[in-house]
Short mmCIF file of C-alpha atoms in Angstrom, two decimals:
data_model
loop_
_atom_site.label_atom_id
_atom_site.label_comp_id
_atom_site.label_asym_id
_atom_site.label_seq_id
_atom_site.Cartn_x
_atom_site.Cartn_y
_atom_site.Cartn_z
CA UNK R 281 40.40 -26.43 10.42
CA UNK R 282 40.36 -24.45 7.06
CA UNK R 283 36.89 -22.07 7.08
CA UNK R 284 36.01 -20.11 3.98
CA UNK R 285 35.25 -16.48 5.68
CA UNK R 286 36.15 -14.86 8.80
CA UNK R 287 33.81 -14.40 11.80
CA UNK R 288 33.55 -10.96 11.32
CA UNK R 289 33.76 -11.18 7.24
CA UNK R 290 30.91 -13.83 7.08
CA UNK R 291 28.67 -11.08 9.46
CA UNK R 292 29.45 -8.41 7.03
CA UNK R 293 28.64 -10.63 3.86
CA UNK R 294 25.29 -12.03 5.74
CA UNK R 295 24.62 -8.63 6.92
CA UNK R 296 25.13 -6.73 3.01
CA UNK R 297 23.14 -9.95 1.59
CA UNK R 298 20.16 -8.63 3.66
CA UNK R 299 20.61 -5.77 2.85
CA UNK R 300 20.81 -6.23 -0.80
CA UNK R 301 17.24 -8.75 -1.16
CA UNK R 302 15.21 -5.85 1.29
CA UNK R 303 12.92 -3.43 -0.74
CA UNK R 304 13.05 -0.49 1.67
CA UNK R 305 16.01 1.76 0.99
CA UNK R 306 19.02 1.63 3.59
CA UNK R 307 21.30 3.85 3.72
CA UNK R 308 24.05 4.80 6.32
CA UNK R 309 26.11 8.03 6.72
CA UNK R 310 29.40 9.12 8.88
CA UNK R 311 29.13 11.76 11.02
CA UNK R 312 29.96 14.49 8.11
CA UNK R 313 26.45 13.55 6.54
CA UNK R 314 28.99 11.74 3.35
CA UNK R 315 27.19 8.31 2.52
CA UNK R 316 29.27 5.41 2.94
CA UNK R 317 26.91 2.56 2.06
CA UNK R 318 23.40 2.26 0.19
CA UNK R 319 21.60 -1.02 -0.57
CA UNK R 320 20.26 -1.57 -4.43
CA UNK R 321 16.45 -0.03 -2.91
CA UNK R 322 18.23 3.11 -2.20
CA UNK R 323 19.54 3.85 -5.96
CA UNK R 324 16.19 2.81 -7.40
CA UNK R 325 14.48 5.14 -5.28
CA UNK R 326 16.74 8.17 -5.94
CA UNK R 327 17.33 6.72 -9.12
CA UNK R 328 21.49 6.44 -9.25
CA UNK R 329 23.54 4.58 -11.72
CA UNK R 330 24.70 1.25 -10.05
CA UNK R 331 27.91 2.22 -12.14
CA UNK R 332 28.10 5.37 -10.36
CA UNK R 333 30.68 5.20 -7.90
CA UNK R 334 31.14 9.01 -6.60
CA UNK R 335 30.43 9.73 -2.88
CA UNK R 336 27.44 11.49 -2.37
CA UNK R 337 26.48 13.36 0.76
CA UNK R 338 23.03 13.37 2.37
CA UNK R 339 22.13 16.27 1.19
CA UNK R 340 22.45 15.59 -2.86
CA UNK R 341 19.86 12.62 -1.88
CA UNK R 342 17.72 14.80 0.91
CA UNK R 343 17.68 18.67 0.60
CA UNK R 344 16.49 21.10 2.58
CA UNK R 345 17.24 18.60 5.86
CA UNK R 346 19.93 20.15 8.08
CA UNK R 347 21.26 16.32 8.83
CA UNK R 348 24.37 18.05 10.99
CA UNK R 349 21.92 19.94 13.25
CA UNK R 350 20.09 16.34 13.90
CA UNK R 351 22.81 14.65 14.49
CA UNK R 352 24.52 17.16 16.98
CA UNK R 353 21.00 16.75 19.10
CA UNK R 354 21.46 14.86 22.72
CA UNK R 355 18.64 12.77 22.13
CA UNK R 356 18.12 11.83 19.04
CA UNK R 357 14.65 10.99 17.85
CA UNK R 358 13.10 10.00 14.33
CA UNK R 359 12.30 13.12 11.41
CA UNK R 360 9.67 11.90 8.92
CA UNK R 361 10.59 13.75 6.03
CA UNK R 362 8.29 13.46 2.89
CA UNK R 363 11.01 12.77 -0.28
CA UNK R 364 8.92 12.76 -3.02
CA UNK R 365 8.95 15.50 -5.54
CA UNK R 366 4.96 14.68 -6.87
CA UNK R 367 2.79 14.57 -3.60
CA UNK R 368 0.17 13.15 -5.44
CA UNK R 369 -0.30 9.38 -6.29
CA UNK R 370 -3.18 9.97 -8.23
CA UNK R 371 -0.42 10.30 -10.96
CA UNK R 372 -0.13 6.93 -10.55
CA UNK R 373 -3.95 5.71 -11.67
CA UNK R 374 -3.94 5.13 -15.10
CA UNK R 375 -7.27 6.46 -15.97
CA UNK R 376 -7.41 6.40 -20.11
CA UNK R 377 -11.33 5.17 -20.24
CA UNK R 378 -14.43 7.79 -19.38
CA UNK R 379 -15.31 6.02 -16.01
CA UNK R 380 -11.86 6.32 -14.74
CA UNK R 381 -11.51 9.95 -15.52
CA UNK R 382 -14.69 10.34 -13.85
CA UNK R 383 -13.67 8.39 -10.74
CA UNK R 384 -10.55 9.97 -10.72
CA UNK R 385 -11.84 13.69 -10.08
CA UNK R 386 -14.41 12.88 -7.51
CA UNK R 387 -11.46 11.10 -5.53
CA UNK R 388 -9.51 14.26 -6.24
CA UNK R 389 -12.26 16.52 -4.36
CA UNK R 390 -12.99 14.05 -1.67
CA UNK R 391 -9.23 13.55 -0.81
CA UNK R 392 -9.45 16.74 0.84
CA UNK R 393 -12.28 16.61 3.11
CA UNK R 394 -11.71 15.09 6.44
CA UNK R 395 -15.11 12.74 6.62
CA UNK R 396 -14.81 8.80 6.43
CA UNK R 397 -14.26 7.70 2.75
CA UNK R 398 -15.72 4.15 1.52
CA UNK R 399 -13.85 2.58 -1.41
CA UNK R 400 -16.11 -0.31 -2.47
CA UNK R 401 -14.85 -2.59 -5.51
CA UNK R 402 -13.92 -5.86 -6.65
CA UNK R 403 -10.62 -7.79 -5.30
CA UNK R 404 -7.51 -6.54 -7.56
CA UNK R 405 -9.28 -3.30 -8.54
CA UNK R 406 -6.73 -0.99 -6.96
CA UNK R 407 -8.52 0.53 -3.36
CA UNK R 408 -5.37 0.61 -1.56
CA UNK R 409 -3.68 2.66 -4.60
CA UNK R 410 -7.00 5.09 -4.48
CA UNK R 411 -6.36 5.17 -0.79
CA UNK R 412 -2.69 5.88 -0.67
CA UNK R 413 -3.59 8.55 -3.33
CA UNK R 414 -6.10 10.49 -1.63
CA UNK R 415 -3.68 10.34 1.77
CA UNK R 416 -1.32 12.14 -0.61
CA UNK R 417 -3.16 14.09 -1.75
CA UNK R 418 -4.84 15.80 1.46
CA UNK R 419 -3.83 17.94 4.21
CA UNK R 420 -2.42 15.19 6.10
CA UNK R 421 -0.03 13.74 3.14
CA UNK R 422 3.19 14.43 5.31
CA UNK R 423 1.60 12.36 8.56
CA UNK R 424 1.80 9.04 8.99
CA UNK R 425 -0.80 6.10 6.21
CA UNK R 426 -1.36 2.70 7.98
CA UNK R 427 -3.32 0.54 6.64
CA UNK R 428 -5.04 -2.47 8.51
CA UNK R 429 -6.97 -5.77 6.97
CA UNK R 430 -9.46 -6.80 8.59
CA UNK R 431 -10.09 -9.94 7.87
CA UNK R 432 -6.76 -11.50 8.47
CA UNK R 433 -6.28 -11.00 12.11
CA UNK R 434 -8.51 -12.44 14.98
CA UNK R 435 -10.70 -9.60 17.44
CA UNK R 436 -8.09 -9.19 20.12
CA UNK R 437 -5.21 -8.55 17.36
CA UNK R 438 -7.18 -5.82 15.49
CA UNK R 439 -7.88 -4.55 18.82
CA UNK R 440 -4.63 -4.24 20.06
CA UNK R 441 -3.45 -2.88 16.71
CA UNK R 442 -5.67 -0.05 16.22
CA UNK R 443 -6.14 0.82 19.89
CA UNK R 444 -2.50 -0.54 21.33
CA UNK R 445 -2.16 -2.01 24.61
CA UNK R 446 -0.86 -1.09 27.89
CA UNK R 447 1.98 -2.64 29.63
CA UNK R 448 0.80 -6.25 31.50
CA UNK R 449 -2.65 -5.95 29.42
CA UNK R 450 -0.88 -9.67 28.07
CA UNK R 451 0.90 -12.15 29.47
CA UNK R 452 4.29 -11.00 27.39
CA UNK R 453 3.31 -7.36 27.31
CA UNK R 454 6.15 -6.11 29.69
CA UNK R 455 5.66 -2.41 27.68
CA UNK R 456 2.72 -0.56 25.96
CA UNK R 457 1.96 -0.38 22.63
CA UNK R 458 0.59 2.57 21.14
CA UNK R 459 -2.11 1.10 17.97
CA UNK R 460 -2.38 2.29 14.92
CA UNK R 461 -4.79 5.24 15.21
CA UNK R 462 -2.26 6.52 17.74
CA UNK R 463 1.08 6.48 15.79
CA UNK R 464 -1.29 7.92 12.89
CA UNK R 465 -2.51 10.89 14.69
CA UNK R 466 -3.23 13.79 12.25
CA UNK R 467 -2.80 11.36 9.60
CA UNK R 468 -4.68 8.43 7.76
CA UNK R 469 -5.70 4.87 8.67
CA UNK R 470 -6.74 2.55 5.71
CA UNK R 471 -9.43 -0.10 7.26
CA UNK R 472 -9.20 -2.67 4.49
CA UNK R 473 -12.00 -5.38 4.20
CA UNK R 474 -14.07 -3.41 6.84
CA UNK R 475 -16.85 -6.14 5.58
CA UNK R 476 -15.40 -9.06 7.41
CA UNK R 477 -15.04 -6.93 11.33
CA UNK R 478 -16.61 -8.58 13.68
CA UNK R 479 -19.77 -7.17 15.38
CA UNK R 480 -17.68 -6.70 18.70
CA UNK R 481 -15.53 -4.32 16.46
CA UNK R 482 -17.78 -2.62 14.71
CA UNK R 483 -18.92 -1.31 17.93
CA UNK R 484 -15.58 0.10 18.92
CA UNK R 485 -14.95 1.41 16.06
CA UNK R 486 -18.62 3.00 15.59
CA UNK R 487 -17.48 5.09 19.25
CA UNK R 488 -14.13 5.81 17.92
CA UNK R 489 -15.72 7.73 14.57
CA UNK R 490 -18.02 9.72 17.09
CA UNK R 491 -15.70 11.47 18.69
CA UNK R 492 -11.79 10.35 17.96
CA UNK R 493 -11.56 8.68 21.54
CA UNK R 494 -10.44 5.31 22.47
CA UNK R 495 -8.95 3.64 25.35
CA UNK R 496 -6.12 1.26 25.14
CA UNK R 497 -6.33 -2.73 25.78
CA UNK R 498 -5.94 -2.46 29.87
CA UNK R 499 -6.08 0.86 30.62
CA UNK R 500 -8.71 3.14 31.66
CA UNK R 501 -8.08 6.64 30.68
CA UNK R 502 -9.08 7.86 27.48
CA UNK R 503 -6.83 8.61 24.08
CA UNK R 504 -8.05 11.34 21.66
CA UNK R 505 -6.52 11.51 18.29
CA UNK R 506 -7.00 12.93 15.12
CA UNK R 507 -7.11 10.60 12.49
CA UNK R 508 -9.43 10.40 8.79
CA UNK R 509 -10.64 6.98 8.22
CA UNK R 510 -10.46 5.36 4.57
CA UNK R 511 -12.65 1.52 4.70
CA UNK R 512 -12.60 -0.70 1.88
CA UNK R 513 -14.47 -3.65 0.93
CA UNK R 514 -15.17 -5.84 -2.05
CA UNK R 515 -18.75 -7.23 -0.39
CA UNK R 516 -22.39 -5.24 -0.53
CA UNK R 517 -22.38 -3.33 3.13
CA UNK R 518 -26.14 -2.80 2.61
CA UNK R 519 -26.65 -6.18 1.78
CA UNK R 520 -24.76 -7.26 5.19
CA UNK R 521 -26.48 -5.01 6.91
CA UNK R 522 -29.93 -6.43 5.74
CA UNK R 523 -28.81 -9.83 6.68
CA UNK R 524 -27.59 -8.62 10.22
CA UNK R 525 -23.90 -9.03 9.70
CA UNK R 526 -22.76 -5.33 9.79
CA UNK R 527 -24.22 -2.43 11.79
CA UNK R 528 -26.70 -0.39 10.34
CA UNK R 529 -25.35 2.95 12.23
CA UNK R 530 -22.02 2.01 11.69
CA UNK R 531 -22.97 1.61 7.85
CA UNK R 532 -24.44 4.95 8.00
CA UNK R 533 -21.37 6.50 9.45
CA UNK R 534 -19.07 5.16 6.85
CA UNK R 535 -20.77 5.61 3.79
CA UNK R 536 -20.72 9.50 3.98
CA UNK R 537 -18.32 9.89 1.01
CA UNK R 538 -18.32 6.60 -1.19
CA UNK R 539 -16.07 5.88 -4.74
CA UNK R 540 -17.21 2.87 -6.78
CA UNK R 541 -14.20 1.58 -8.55
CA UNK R 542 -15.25 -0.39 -11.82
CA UNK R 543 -13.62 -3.89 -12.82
CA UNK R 544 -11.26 -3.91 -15.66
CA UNK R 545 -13.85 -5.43 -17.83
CA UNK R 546 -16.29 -2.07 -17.55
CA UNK R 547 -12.89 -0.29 -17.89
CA UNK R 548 -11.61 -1.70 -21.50
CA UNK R 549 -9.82 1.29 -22.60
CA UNK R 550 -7.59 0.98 -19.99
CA UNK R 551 -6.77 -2.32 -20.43
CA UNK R 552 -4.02 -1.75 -22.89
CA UNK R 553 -2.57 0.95 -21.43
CA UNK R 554 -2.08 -0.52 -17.96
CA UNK R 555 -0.43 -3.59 -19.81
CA UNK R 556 1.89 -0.98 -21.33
CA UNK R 557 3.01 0.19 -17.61
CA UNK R 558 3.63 -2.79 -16.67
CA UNK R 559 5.68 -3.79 -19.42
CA UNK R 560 7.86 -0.87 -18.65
CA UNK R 561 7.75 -1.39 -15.30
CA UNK R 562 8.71 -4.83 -15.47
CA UNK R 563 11.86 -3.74 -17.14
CA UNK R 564 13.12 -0.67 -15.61
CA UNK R 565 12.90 -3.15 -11.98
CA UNK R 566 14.57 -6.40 -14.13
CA UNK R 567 17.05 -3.97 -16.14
CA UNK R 568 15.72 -5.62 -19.30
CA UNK R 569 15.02 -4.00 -22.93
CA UNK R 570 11.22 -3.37 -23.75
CA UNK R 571 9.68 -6.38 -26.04
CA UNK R 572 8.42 -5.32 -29.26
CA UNK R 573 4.67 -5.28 -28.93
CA UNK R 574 2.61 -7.92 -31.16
CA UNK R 575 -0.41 -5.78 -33.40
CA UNK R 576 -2.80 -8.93 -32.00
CA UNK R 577 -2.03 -8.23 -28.62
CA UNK R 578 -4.10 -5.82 -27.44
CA UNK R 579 -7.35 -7.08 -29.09
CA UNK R 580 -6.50 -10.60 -27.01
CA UNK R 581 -6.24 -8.72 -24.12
CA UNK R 582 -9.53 -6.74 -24.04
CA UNK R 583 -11.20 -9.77 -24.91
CA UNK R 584 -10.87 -11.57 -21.61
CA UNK R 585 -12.88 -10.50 -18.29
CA UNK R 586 -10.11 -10.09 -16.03
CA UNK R 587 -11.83 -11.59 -13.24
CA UNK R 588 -8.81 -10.43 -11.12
CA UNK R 589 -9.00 -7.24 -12.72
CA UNK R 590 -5.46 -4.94 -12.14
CA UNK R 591 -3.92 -7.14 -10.20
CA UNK R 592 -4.13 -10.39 -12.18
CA UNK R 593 -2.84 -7.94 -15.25
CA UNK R 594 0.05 -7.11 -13.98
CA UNK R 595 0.60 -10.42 -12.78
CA UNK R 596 -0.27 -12.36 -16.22
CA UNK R 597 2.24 -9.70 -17.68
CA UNK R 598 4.88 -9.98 -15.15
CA UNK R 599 4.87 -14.10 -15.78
CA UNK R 600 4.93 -13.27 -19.99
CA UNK R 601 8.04 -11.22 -19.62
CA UNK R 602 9.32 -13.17 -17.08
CA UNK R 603 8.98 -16.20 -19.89
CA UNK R 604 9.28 -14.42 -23.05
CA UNK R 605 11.29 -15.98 -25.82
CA UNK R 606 12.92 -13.51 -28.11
CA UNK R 607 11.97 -10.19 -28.21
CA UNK R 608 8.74 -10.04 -29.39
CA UNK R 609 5.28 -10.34 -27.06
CA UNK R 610 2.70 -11.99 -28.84
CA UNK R 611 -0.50 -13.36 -27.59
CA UNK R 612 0.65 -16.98 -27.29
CA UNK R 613 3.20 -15.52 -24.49
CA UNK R 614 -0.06 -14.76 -22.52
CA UNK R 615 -1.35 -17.52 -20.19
CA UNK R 616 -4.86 -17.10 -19.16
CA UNK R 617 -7.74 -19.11 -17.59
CA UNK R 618 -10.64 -19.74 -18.89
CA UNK R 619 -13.01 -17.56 -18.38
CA UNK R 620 -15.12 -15.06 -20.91
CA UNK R 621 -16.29 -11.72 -20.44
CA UNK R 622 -20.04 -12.06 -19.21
CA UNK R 623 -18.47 -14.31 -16.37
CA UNK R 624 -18.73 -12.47 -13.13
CA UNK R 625 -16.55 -13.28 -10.20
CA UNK R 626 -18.07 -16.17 -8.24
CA UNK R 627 -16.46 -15.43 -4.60
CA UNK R 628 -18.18 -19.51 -3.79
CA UNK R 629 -15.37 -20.88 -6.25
CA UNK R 630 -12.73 -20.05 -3.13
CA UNK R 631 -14.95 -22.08 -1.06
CA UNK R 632 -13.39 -25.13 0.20
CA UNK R 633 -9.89 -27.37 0.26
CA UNK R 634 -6.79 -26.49 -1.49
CA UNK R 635 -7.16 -28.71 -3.22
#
């Protein structure tokens, strides 16, 4: 019978297909360090002209990397090698309004002490960027950031992913697993929602924080590592801790070095500005030319309370230019809910069905 590809042509087009819809950059190389194939991710990253045909060699991409020496090892193993020229992603908080500055440069200062650091804000207000940024920005921005949410995951997951497991601790465990605070060492773990841990948890992780010691899921020596702690959480820790849902000590342990990050609608100055990024950004990723910007616009936008402050922005935005019509953004482009600007965030309204 007639078939359309090859066997090994329709691996090669399935294989460059995945390659192609992935967002982390692939690359490969021949043994002369000369690149022979790179996947869209890759050219964004190192920003290259998709028109650009030239070979380039690994290290026009990677300097100061002596790929031949690496590759002429007898057992090769992994080189985490920090590629970005600003080490700082602080440069990525846009911080126009006076709160922002202000948050901005006590973040700087307590990026670089090693104590536990509590980001506490509303959902969509940007505590994994802050994170990220002060990991970057420390001593330890060329180890390894993991970040962790807690609320997703049952207690035996988030135990065996932040303390790893050894080999037969499960049924289908026929090798260890080293957790998240070990392949971190003398870097940063992100705790996100630390709110919603369980009690049991908050125990272990309360004996972890006194003195970098754990043991892994089925075995019974000890593991010390050297890790700084970040926790967010959108709730009231205080407040859980009056009603018995968090641990007082553990509260007392985390809450050493705390940043408050405002919502957007305390934050109106930046309102316009982050809509401009995200414009831009929206069109450097689609490869599409900037809208002209409506004079209306901006006063529509600072108008509304952003109940899903940052991140709803840049998704409302992402949907307008995703829709636009012509070349012009204007608010009419702009689909919002209802909702006005004394409106808090009722967290009871995702109570419930789907439906």
């Amino acid at each position: 019978r007639t078939v359309a590809f090859m066997p090994s042509e329709q691996e090669h087009r399935a294989m460059w297909t995945l390659l192609e819809s992935v967002p982390v950059p692939v690359f490969s190389i021949n043994t002369k360090g000369q690149i022979k194939l790179l996947n869209p991710a890759t050219r964004h990253l190192f920003e290259l002209d998709e028109n650009d045909k030239n070979e380039k060699s690994f290290n026009q991409l990677i300097p100061n990397f002596n790929i031949h020496r690496w590759l002429e090892q007898k057992d090769i193993h992994e080189h985490p090698k920090l590629i970005v020229n600003d080490n700082s992603g602080f440069e990525q908080v846009i911080a126009v309004s006076t709160p922002m500055k202000q948050l901005v440069e006590r973040a700087k200062k307590m990026a670089k002490m090693d104590d536990p650091l509590l980001l506490v804000g509303d959902t969509g207000t940007g505590k994994d960027l802050f994170a990220k940024a002060c990991h970057l920005l420390s001593p330890r921005a060329r180890e390894p950031f993991l970040g962790l949410n807690c609320a997703s995951m049952p207690d035996d997951v988030v135990e065996s992913e932040l303390f790893g497991y050894a080999a037969g601790a499960y049924p289908n465990a026929i090798e260890g697993k080293k957790g998240f605070f070990e392949q971190a060492n003398r870097g940063t773990v992100l705790l996100d929602e630390i709110g919603e841990m369980s009690p049991q948890m908050q125990i272990k992780l309360l004996r972890f924080l006194n003195d970098g010691t754990f043991r892994r899921v089925g075995e019974e020596h000890e593991v010390k590592v050297d890790v700084r702690i970040i926790c967010a959480t959108q709730k009231n820790l205080w407040e859980l801790v009056q009603k018995g849902l968090f641990r007082e000590d553990l509260y007392y342990r985390l809450n050493v070095l705390t940043l408050t990050l405002p919502p957007l609608r305390e934050r109106k100055a930046d309102i316009m500005p982050l809509a401009l990024h995200f414009i831009n950004q929206y069109c450097l990723e689609q490869k599409a030319s900037k809208p002209v910007i409506s004079p209306d616009l901006s006063a529509y936008l600072v108008q509304y309370g952003w109940p899903g402050n940052v991140r709803q922005l840049r998704n409302t935005i992402y949907q307008a230019m995703a829709q636009l019509v012509g070349n012009t953004l204007r608010p009419q482009d702009i689909a919002l809910p209802e909702h006005t600007a004394d409106t808090l965030f009722d967290e009871d309204l995702l109570e419930g069905s789907l439906d």
